[in-house]
XYZ file of C-alpha atoms in Angstrom:
159
model
C 127.582 97.190 76.910
C 124.594 98.772 75.440
C 123.368 101.842 76.761
C 119.722 101.509 77.754
C 117.737 103.133 75.844
C 113.526 102.763 76.657
C 112.905 106.156 77.451
C 113.703 106.436 80.363
C 116.454 108.836 82.339
C 118.432 106.670 83.832
C 117.668 108.263 86.566
C 114.026 107.417 86.376
C 115.143 103.795 86.302
C 117.454 103.757 89.255
C 114.194 104.943 91.297
C 112.222 103.043 89.636
C 114.699 99.895 90.371
C 115.140 100.972 94.223
C 111.219 100.564 94.881
C 110.922 96.936 92.780
C 113.519 96.107 95.208
C 112.336 97.394 98.579
C 108.569 95.537 96.873
C 110.643 92.230 96.212
C 112.091 92.373 100.342
C 108.716 92.603 101.400
C 106.889 90.266 99.496
C 110.461 87.417 100.329
C 109.938 88.694 103.983
C 106.001 88.164 103.689
C 106.974 85.100 101.720
C 108.768 83.803 105.176
C 105.833 84.205 106.914
C 103.118 83.115 105.384
C 105.417 79.238 104.938
C 105.820 79.836 108.550
C 102.241 79.913 109.920
C 101.711 77.441 107.057
C 103.635 75.145 109.271
C 102.442 76.180 112.389
C 99.231 76.441 112.621
C 97.097 74.197 114.606
C 93.412 74.368 115.946
C 90.186 73.545 114.534
C 91.723 75.482 111.364
C 94.396 73.647 110.527
C 93.357 72.616 107.393
C 91.654 75.794 106.118
C 94.730 78.172 106.969
C 97.017 75.141 106.154
C 95.780 75.661 102.528
C 95.147 78.770 102.135
C 98.602 79.510 103.327
C 99.943 77.491 100.372
C 98.104 78.864 97.731
C 99.192 82.080 98.791
C 103.143 81.616 99.600
C 102.382 79.676 95.985
C 101.148 82.648 94.077
C 103.619 85.194 96.550
C 106.874 83.062 94.953
C 105.839 83.478 91.239
C 105.620 87.252 92.362
C 108.964 87.587 93.811
C 110.430 85.996 90.334
C 108.094 88.329 88.304
C 109.345 91.793 90.342
C 113.311 90.185 90.712
C 112.658 90.323 86.809
C 111.522 94.036 86.694
C 114.113 94.806 87.762
C 116.206 93.200 85.838
C 114.145 94.229 82.730
C 114.580 97.609 83.664
C 119.004 96.672 83.697
C 119.530 96.335 87.327
C 120.154 93.311 89.565
C 118.033 92.456 92.289
C 118.276 92.077 96.149
C 118.722 88.812 96.488
C 120.070 88.078 100.098
C 118.268 88.377 103.438
C 120.398 90.733 104.889
C 118.664 92.668 102.084
C 115.157 91.566 101.713
C 115.743 92.671 105.883
C 117.754 95.678 105.442
C 114.904 97.556 102.999
C 112.025 95.994 103.926
C 109.323 97.654 105.391
C 107.924 94.659 107.011
C 108.917 92.885 109.916
C 110.123 89.414 111.294
C 108.346 88.261 114.484
C 110.621 85.321 115.003
C 110.165 83.250 118.264
C 107.300 83.585 118.855
C 104.530 81.390 117.667
C 101.160 83.144 117.873
C 97.714 81.670 117.831
C 95.461 80.876 114.428
C 93.434 83.509 114.678
C 96.940 85.781 114.956
C 98.261 84.692 112.400
C 95.519 85.510 110.399
C 95.720 89.000 111.866
C 99.535 89.273 111.315
C 99.405 88.362 107.609
C 96.376 91.239 107.329
C 98.290 93.969 108.932
C 101.734 93.253 106.260
C 99.262 92.488 103.009
C 97.880 96.339 103.919
C 100.813 97.604 104.305
C 101.828 95.872 100.612
C 99.038 97.324 99.401
C 99.941 100.795 100.790
C 102.817 101.323 99.532
C 102.272 99.445 95.965
C 99.792 102.301 95.966
C 102.354 104.850 96.921
C 105.354 102.684 94.138
C 102.543 103.144 91.186
C 101.923 107.123 92.413
C 105.662 107.200 92.060
C 106.654 105.029 89.196
C 103.999 106.995 87.420
C 104.203 110.867 88.087
C 107.692 110.906 89.446
C 110.150 108.404 86.873
C 107.292 108.515 84.072
C 107.073 104.678 83.780
C 103.544 103.677 83.111
C 105.101 99.964 82.315
C 106.218 99.122 86.035
C 103.069 101.252 87.185
C 100.239 99.032 85.555
C 102.818 95.790 86.998
C 102.913 97.291 90.426
C 99.161 98.053 89.751
C 98.477 93.925 89.256
C 100.711 93.316 92.524
C 98.507 95.153 94.227
C 95.213 93.669 92.937
C 96.741 90.242 93.990
C 97.502 91.516 97.128
C 93.876 92.634 97.441
C 92.304 89.424 97.244
C 94.852 87.703 98.901
C 93.846 90.116 102.494
C 90.230 90.039 101.878
C 90.394 85.939 101.845
C 92.414 86.723 105.133
C 89.828 88.994 106.691
C 86.891 86.903 105.321
C 88.433 84.279 107.859
C 89.091 86.341 110.940
C 85.654 88.244 110.389
C 83.589 85.045 110.303
């Protein structure tokens, strides 16, 4: 196999790939939760939330693919099993419960905010610890997308 020579050591690349796989795992847990709430929401807010969450899970699906491709770009393999995702994720499932619409929004706000905090930390680590500005920029863009999603969700519960 050809040795990867992109200006990063193997240690730097592997460090970044570990961060990316954690971000991938969190994105997958958030996707599943968003889809589940999309299916289960009831009440007067049904149509609004159903449509918003459809938009969000489509964006999350695109981001999952981008994260996995970034791992491949760095020469690694993305985590690709539910067991792997659940072992790496910082987000937790809420299986067996069907919250109210407002509780669903609140849980998604909390999850997006956790993802944003993680991404902010990973941006810093990619740049400072691993000297991979490309991945830092990539993660900054993901963070900004989550900031927009959480703003929309917060607007719903603050209104």
